[in-house]
Amino acid sequence: MKQSFRIWLDAARPKTLPLALVSILTGSVLAYSTHRFSLLVAALGLLTATLLQILSNLANDYGDAVKGTDNDKRLGPLRAIQSGAVSPQEMKKAMAINVVLTVLSGLTLVLYALDSVQSMLAFIGLGILAIVAAIAYTVGNKPYGYVGLGDVSVFLFFGLLGVAGTYFLHTGMVDVSLILPAVGCGLLAVAVLNINNMRDIENDQQCGKKTVAVRLGQKRAKQYHFALLVGAVVAFSAYLIEQPSPLWVSLPFLLSLLVTYKHGRAVWLAEKPAQIAPMMPVVVKCSMVTNLLFVGVVIAQTLVS
C-alpha cells in the first residue's frame, strides 16, 4: 500500500504543483489589495488548480509513453508507465478519477463564488476547456504539445486566465491593470516548460515532438528563455511601480533580479541538454521566488496605503 502510494505520488509530480498555484495566489492577493478577498474562494481555487496540474502530469505520462517519446534516451526523471510501475489502463483510470474530482472542485468553486448564471456558464466553459487542454497536450491523434503550442496554452492558463479568472471569482470584475501580473505569471510558467523542452530537445526531435525548443534550436531557445525571464520581471516591476504606495515598499522585489540572473546565466552557459536537466527544480524555484516576492510586495503596498 505504501509503495503504491509512492508510485502515484511520483506520477503526480509534486515538484511541478507550485506552478499551478502561483497564478491563483497572485490573483487572490491582487483581489486582497482591493479588499475583496474570500479565503474559501482562494482555497477552492488552489485545490482545483492542483487537480488540473495533476491531471496534466498524468496525461503527459500516458501520452508520451504511448507515443514512445518516453524512452531510454530521455533525460528527464523516469515516469510511471515508462518504468513499468503503472499500466496504461491504470493511468487512464487515474485520469478519469482525477477529472471527476476536478469537476466537483471546480463546480463547488463556481457555485460558491458567483451569482450570475451567465458568469457561471462562462467559468464552467473555461473549466471544461482547461480539462481538455490538460489532456490534449500529449494525448490523442493530434496533441498540440507535439506541434509547439504548449507554450501558448501554458501562458494562457497559468497566466492570463489563471490570474484574471481568480481575481474575478473574488471580486466579480476584471481590471485592465491585471494584464501586467498575469503576463508575469504566464511568462515564468512558460520558462519552466522551456527548460523541460530544452532538456529533452534531442529526444523530442527524434520522436517528432516539435516543441518550441525543437523549432528554435538550442541557441535560440536559450535566447527565448532569457526573454521570458526578463519579460516576467519587467511586467511585475511595471505593475508595482504604477501603484500609489511609496517606492521603497517595492524594493524587496529587486531580489528577483538576482534569482533570475543567476538562473539565466546558467542556462546561457550550458552547452548540452544534459547540463540543462538539473535546472528543472532551479527554474521552478526561480518562478516561485519571483512570484512570492511580487505578492509579498503587493500585500505590503496594501497595508501601507
GROMACS .gro file of C-alpha atoms in nm:
model
  305
    1MET     CA    1   0.000   0.000   0.000
    2LYS     CA    2   0.280   0.238   0.097
    3GLN     CA    3   0.472   0.157  -0.222
    4SER     CA    4   0.159   0.209  -0.434
    5PHE     CA    5   0.103   0.550  -0.277
    6ARG     CA    6   0.461   0.645  -0.353
    7ILE     CA    7   0.422   0.540  -0.718
    8TRP     CA    8   0.115   0.759  -0.766
    9LEU     CA    9   0.270   1.046  -0.573
   10ASP     CA   10   0.567   1.039  -0.809
   11ALA     CA   11   0.330   1.018  -1.109
   12ALA     CA   12   0.155   1.334  -0.985
   13ARG     CA   13   0.496   1.508  -0.994
   14PRO     CA   14   0.450   1.716  -0.678
   15LYS     CA   15   0.751   1.936  -0.759
   16THR     CA   16   0.556   2.085  -1.051
   17LEU     CA   17   0.243   2.161  -0.847
   18PRO     CA   18   0.359   2.506  -0.726
   19LEU     CA   19   0.331   2.620  -1.089
   20ALA     CA   20  -0.043   2.565  -1.075
   21LEU     CA   21  -0.072   2.759  -0.753
   22VAL     CA   22   0.114   3.083  -0.822
   23SER     CA   23  -0.144   3.226  -1.064
   24ILE     CA   24  -0.423   3.151  -0.813
   25LEU     CA   25  -0.215   3.305  -0.534
   26THR     CA   26  -0.137   3.612  -0.743
   27GLY     CA   27  -0.500   3.666  -0.844
   28SER     CA   28  -0.611   3.620  -0.484
   29VAL     CA   29  -0.355   3.867  -0.347
   30LEU     CA   30  -0.449   4.123  -0.611
   31ALA     CA   31  -0.811   4.080  -0.501
   32TYR     CA   32  -0.696   4.126  -0.141
   33SER     CA   33  -0.538   4.457  -0.244
   34THR     CA   34  -0.889   4.578  -0.336
   35HIS     CA   35  -1.025   4.449  -0.002
   36ARG     CA   36  -1.237   4.189  -0.180
   37PHE     CA   37  -1.090   3.859  -0.073
   38SER     CA   38  -1.252   3.527   0.019
   39LEU     CA   39  -1.046   3.262   0.193
   40LEU     CA   40  -1.278   2.985   0.072
   41VAL     CA   41  -1.258   3.104  -0.289
   42ALA     CA   42  -0.878   3.104  -0.263
   43ALA     CA   43  -0.873   2.755  -0.109
   44LEU     CA   44  -1.110   2.607  -0.369
   45GLY     CA   45  -0.914   2.779  -0.646
   46LEU     CA   46  -0.587   2.629  -0.521
   47LEU     CA   47  -0.747   2.284  -0.495
   48THR     CA   48  -0.893   2.299  -0.845
   49ALA     CA   49  -0.567   2.424  -0.995
   50THR     CA   50  -0.373   2.148  -0.819
   51LEU     CA   51  -0.608   1.881  -0.954
   52LEU     CA   52  -0.575   2.024  -1.305
   53GLN     CA   53  -0.196   2.019  -1.282
   54ILE     CA   54  -0.201   1.658  -1.161
   55LEU     CA   55  -0.434   1.568  -1.448
   56SER     CA   56  -0.193   1.729  -1.692
   57ASN     CA   57   0.100   1.536  -1.543
   58LEU     CA   58  -0.085   1.203  -1.558
   59ALA     CA   59  -0.195   1.272  -1.915
   60ASN     CA   60   0.162   1.360  -2.016
   61ASP     CA   61   0.283   1.035  -1.859
   62TYR     CA   62   0.026   0.842  -2.060
   63GLY     CA   63   0.055   1.033  -2.388
   64ASP     CA   64   0.434   1.036  -2.410
   65ALA     CA   65   0.454   0.668  -2.311
   66VAL     CA   66   0.202   0.561  -2.575
   67LYS     CA   67   0.379   0.763  -2.844
   68GLY     CA   68   0.721   0.628  -2.746
   69THR     CA   69   0.862   0.967  -2.650
   70ASP     CA   70   0.940   0.836  -2.301
   71ASN     CA   71   1.232   0.610  -2.383
   72ASP     CA   72   1.584   0.532  -2.267
   73LYS     CA   73   1.723   0.842  -2.439
   74ARG     CA   74   1.500   1.082  -2.246
   75LEU     CA   75   1.697   1.282  -1.986
   76GLY     CA   76   1.409   1.360  -1.750
   77PRO     CA   77   1.305   1.156  -1.446
   78LEU     CA   78   1.161   0.810  -1.508
   79ARG     CA   79   0.784   0.825  -1.543
   80ALA     CA   80   0.525   0.579  -1.407
   81ILE     CA   81   0.430   0.397  -1.728
   82GLN     CA   82   0.783   0.416  -1.863
   83SER     CA   83   0.914   0.243  -1.551
   84GLY     CA   84   0.651  -0.030  -1.570
   85ALA     CA   85   0.511   0.059  -1.227
   86VAL     CA   86   0.176   0.160  -1.380
   87SER     CA   87  -0.001   0.020  -1.687
   88PRO     CA   88  -0.160   0.247  -1.950
   89GLN     CA   89  -0.503   0.118  -1.845
   90GLU     CA   90  -0.437   0.207  -1.481
   91MET     CA   91  -0.320   0.553  -1.584
   92LYS     CA   92  -0.637   0.611  -1.788
   93LYS     CA   93  -0.846   0.512  -1.485
   94ALA     CA   94  -0.648   0.751  -1.265
   95MET     CA   95  -0.706   1.028  -1.519
   96ALA     CA   96  -1.081   0.960  -1.517
   97ILE     CA   97  -1.093   0.977  -1.136
   98ASN     CA   98  -0.895   1.299  -1.146
   99VAL     CA   99  -1.138   1.452  -1.397
  100VAL     CA  100  -1.431   1.374  -1.165
  101LEU     CA  101  -1.253   1.531  -0.867
  102THR     CA  102  -1.160   1.837  -1.074
  103VAL     CA  103  -1.519   1.885  -1.192
  104LEU     CA  104  -1.652   1.856  -0.836
  105SER     CA  105  -1.398   2.104  -0.702
  106GLY     CA  106  -1.446   2.346  -0.990
  107LEU     CA  107  -1.827   2.338  -0.971
  108THR     CA  108  -1.816   2.398  -0.597
  109LEU     CA  109  -1.590   2.698  -0.654
  110VAL     CA  110  -1.809   2.846  -0.929
  111LEU     CA  111  -2.138   2.793  -0.743
  112TYR     CA  112  -1.999   2.946  -0.425
  113ALA     CA  113  -1.820   3.243  -0.579
  114LEU     CA  114  -2.063   3.355  -0.849
  115ASP     CA  115  -2.424   3.472  -0.851
  116SER     CA  116  -2.479   3.541  -1.219
  117VAL     CA  117  -2.589   3.245  -1.432
  118GLN     CA  118  -2.402   3.396  -1.727
  119SER     CA  119  -2.079   3.412  -1.528
  120MET     CA  120  -2.131   3.057  -1.401
  121LEU     CA  121  -2.175   2.924  -1.753
  122ALA     CA  122  -1.868   3.115  -1.872
  123PHE     CA  123  -1.649   2.969  -1.597
  124ILE     CA  124  -1.788   2.619  -1.648
  125GLY     CA  125  -1.693   2.655  -2.014
  126LEU     CA  126  -1.343   2.768  -1.917
  127GLY     CA  127  -1.317   2.474  -1.677
  128ILE     CA  128  -1.409   2.227  -1.949
  129LEU     CA  129  -1.156   2.392  -2.179
  130ALA     CA  130  -0.888   2.363  -1.909
  131ILE     CA  131  -0.958   1.991  -1.863
  132VAL     CA  132  -0.943   1.930  -2.238
  133ALA     CA  133  -0.620   2.131  -2.263
  134ALA     CA  134  -0.462   1.934  -1.977
  135ILE     CA  135  -0.533   1.605  -2.155
  136ALA     CA  136  -0.487   1.706  -2.519
  137TYR     CA  137  -0.132   1.835  -2.464
  138THR     CA  138   0.013   1.489  -2.533
  139VAL     CA  139  -0.294   1.262  -2.570
  140GLY     CA  140  -0.483   1.198  -2.893
  141ASN     CA  141  -0.407   1.177  -3.263
  142LYS     CA  142  -0.301   1.542  -3.286
  143PRO     CA  143  -0.173   1.654  -2.944
  144TYR     CA  144  -0.099   2.024  -2.953
  145GLY     CA  145   0.216   1.983  -2.743
  146TYR     CA  146   0.370   1.794  -3.037
  147VAL     CA  147   0.331   2.090  -3.273
  148GLY     CA  148   0.476   2.357  -3.044
  149LEU     CA  149   0.157   2.507  -2.898
  150GLY     CA  150   0.229   2.407  -2.539
  151ASP     CA  151   0.385   2.745  -2.461
  152VAL     CA  152   0.071   2.928  -2.573
  153SER     CA  153  -0.152   2.704  -2.359
  154VAL     CA  154   0.068   2.744  -2.052
  155PHE     CA  155   0.081   3.122  -2.095
  156LEU     CA  156  -0.298   3.144  -2.120
  157PHE     CA  157  -0.395   2.907  -1.838
  158PHE     CA  158  -0.108   2.974  -1.594
  159GLY     CA  159  -0.101   3.344  -1.670
  160LEU     CA  160  -0.387   3.540  -1.822
  161LEU     CA  161  -0.681   3.315  -1.731
  162GLY     CA  162  -0.535   3.197  -1.402
  163VAL     CA  163  -0.475   3.544  -1.260
  164ALA     CA  164  -0.772   3.728  -1.415
  165GLY     CA  165  -1.012   3.440  -1.353
  166THR     CA  166  -0.916   3.411  -0.987
  167TYR     CA  167  -0.945   3.786  -0.942
  168PHE     CA  168  -1.294   3.778  -1.095
  169LEU     CA  169  -1.405   3.496  -0.866
  170HIS     CA  170  -1.308   3.711  -0.568
  171THR     CA  171  -1.431   4.049  -0.690
  172GLY     CA  172  -1.687   3.991  -0.966
  173MET     CA  173  -1.493   4.214  -1.205
  174VAL     CA  174  -1.174   4.236  -1.410
  175ASP     CA  175  -0.934   4.531  -1.414
  176VAL     CA  176  -0.709   4.618  -1.708
  177SER     CA  177  -0.413   4.655  -1.469
  178LEU     CA  178  -0.423   4.276  -1.418
  179ILE     CA  179  -0.259   4.226  -1.756
  180LEU     CA  180   0.089   4.300  -1.619
  181PRO     CA  181   0.100   4.048  -1.329
  182ALA     CA  182  -0.089   3.798  -1.544
  183VAL     CA  183   0.177   3.829  -1.814
  184GLY     CA  184   0.449   3.795  -1.549
  185CYS     CA  185   0.298   3.472  -1.414
  186GLY     CA  186   0.245   3.334  -1.762
  187LEU     CA  187   0.599   3.405  -1.883
  188LEU     CA  188   0.755   3.235  -1.581
  189ALA     CA  189   0.535   2.930  -1.631
  190VAL     CA  190   0.644   2.914  -1.995
  191ALA     CA  191   1.007   2.941  -1.878
  192VAL     CA  192   0.959   2.624  -1.673
  193LEU     CA  193   0.815   2.444  -1.975
  194ASN     CA  194   1.100   2.573  -2.190
  195ILE     CA  195   1.362   2.423  -1.957
  196ASN     CA  196   1.176   2.093  -1.978
  197ASN     CA  197   1.176   2.114  -2.357
  198MET     CA  198   1.540   2.223  -2.382
  199ARG     CA  199   1.639   1.926  -2.166
  200ASP     CA  200   1.454   1.685  -2.397
  201ILE     CA  201   1.530   1.867  -2.722
  202GLU     CA  202   1.731   1.586  -2.884
  203ASN     CA  203   1.492   1.305  -2.795
  204ASP     CA  204   1.185   1.513  -2.881
  205GLN     CA  205   1.332   1.593  -3.222
  206GLN     CA  206   1.394   1.226  -3.294
  207CYS     CA  207   1.040   1.135  -3.182
  208GLY     CA  208   0.871   1.404  -3.389
  209LYS     CA  209   0.769   1.619  -3.091
  210LYS     CA  210   0.814   1.968  -3.235
  211THR     CA  211   0.822   2.182  -2.923
  212VAL     CA  212   0.918   2.548  -2.941
  213ALA     CA  213   1.268   2.450  -2.828
  214VAL     CA  214   1.295   2.197  -3.111
  215ARG     CA  215   1.173   2.451  -3.365
  216LEU     CA  216   1.412   2.721  -3.240
  217GLY     CA  217   1.717   2.505  -3.181
  218GLN     CA  218   1.929   2.507  -2.866
  219LYS     CA  219   2.090   2.850  -2.913
  220ARG     CA  220   1.774   3.043  -2.994
  221ALA     CA  221   1.584   2.851  -2.725
  222LYS     CA  222   1.832   2.998  -2.477
  223GLN     CA  223   1.763   3.347  -2.612
  224TYR     CA  224   1.391   3.276  -2.586
  225HIS     CA  225   1.436   3.165  -2.227
  226PHE     CA  226   1.625   3.482  -2.139
  227ALA     CA  227   1.346   3.690  -2.295
  228LEU     CA  228   1.084   3.504  -2.088
  229LEU     CA  229   1.271   3.579  -1.764
  230VAL     CA  230   1.331   3.946  -1.848
  231GLY     CA  231   0.973   3.993  -1.967
  232ALA     CA  232   0.832   3.849  -1.644
  233VAL     CA  233   1.045   4.072  -1.419
  234VAL     CA  234   0.965   4.381  -1.627
  235ALA     CA  235   0.590   4.306  -1.621
  236PHE     CA  236   0.583   4.258  -1.244
  237SER     CA  237   0.802   4.564  -1.186
  238ALA     CA  238   0.586   4.785  -1.409
  239TYR     CA  239   0.276   4.693  -1.209
  240LEU     CA  240   0.444   4.764  -0.875
  241ILE     CA  241   0.583   5.099  -0.991
  242GLU     CA  242   0.237   5.209  -1.109
  243GLN     CA  243   0.088   5.166  -0.761
  244PRO     CA  244   0.038   5.478  -0.543
  245SER     CA  245   0.234   5.342  -0.245
  246PRO     CA  246   0.589   5.471  -0.169
  247LEU     CA  247   0.855   5.330  -0.400
  248TRP     CA  248   1.062   5.192  -0.111
  249VAL     CA  249   0.787   4.937  -0.041
  250SER     CA  250   0.863   4.774  -0.377
  251LEU     CA  251   1.239   4.748  -0.324
  252PRO     CA  252   1.235   4.385  -0.196
  253PHE     CA  253   1.123   4.277  -0.543
  254LEU     CA  254   1.471   4.368  -0.669
  255LEU     CA  255   1.586   4.037  -0.518
  256SER     CA  256   1.412   3.869  -0.810
  257LEU     CA  257   1.680   4.018  -1.037
  258LEU     CA  258   1.947   3.818  -0.856
  259VAL     CA  259   1.749   3.493  -0.876
  260THR     CA  260   1.655   3.526  -1.243
  261TYR     CA  261   2.002   3.648  -1.346
  262LYS     CA  262   2.176   3.356  -1.177
  263HIS     CA  263   1.944   3.106  -1.342
  264GLY     CA  264   1.951   3.279  -1.681
  265ARG     CA  265   2.331   3.286  -1.682
  266ALA     CA  266   2.350   2.915  -1.600
  267VAL     CA  267   2.117   2.835  -1.889
  268TRP     CA  268   2.315   3.057  -2.125
  269LEU     CA  269   2.644   2.885  -2.037
  270ALA     CA  270   2.502   2.530  -2.069
  271GLU     CA  271   2.638   2.361  -2.380
  272LYS     CA  272   2.448   2.031  -2.378
  273PRO     CA  273   2.093   1.919  -2.291
  274ALA     CA  274   2.239   1.704  -2.012
  275GLN     CA  275   2.356   2.026  -1.845
  276ILE     CA  276   2.002   2.163  -1.866
  277ALA     CA  277   1.847   1.864  -1.686
  278PRO     CA  278   1.948   1.966  -1.330
  279MET     CA  279   1.799   2.311  -1.388
  280MET     CA  280   1.437   2.195  -1.376
  281PRO     CA  281   1.399   2.238  -0.998
  282VAL     CA  282   1.604   2.558  -1.023
  283VAL     CA  283   1.367   2.725  -1.269
  284VAL     CA  284   1.068   2.617  -1.059
  285LYS     CA  285   1.236   2.779  -0.758
  286CYS     CA  286   1.313   3.088  -0.965
  287SER     CA  287   0.948   3.115  -1.067
  288MET     CA  288   0.821   3.062  -0.713
  289VAL     CA  289   1.061   3.314  -0.554
  290THR     CA  290   0.981   3.580  -0.813
  291ASN     CA  291   0.606   3.532  -0.775
  292LEU     CA  292   0.626   3.525  -0.394
  293LEU     CA  293   0.833   3.842  -0.388
  294PHE     CA  294   0.571   4.007  -0.606
  295VAL     CA  295   0.272   3.904  -0.394
  296GLY     CA  296   0.463   3.996  -0.078
  297VAL     CA  297   0.520   4.347  -0.208
  298VAL     CA  298   0.155   4.377  -0.316
  299ILE     CA  299   0.048   4.284   0.038
  300ALA     CA  300   0.293   4.537   0.183
  301GLN     CA  301   0.162   4.807  -0.055
  302THR     CA  302  -0.193   4.729   0.054
  303LEU     CA  303  -0.104   4.761   0.422
  304VAL     CA  304   0.072   5.095   0.388
  305SER     CA  305  -0.179   5.254   0.153
   0.00000   0.00000   0.00000
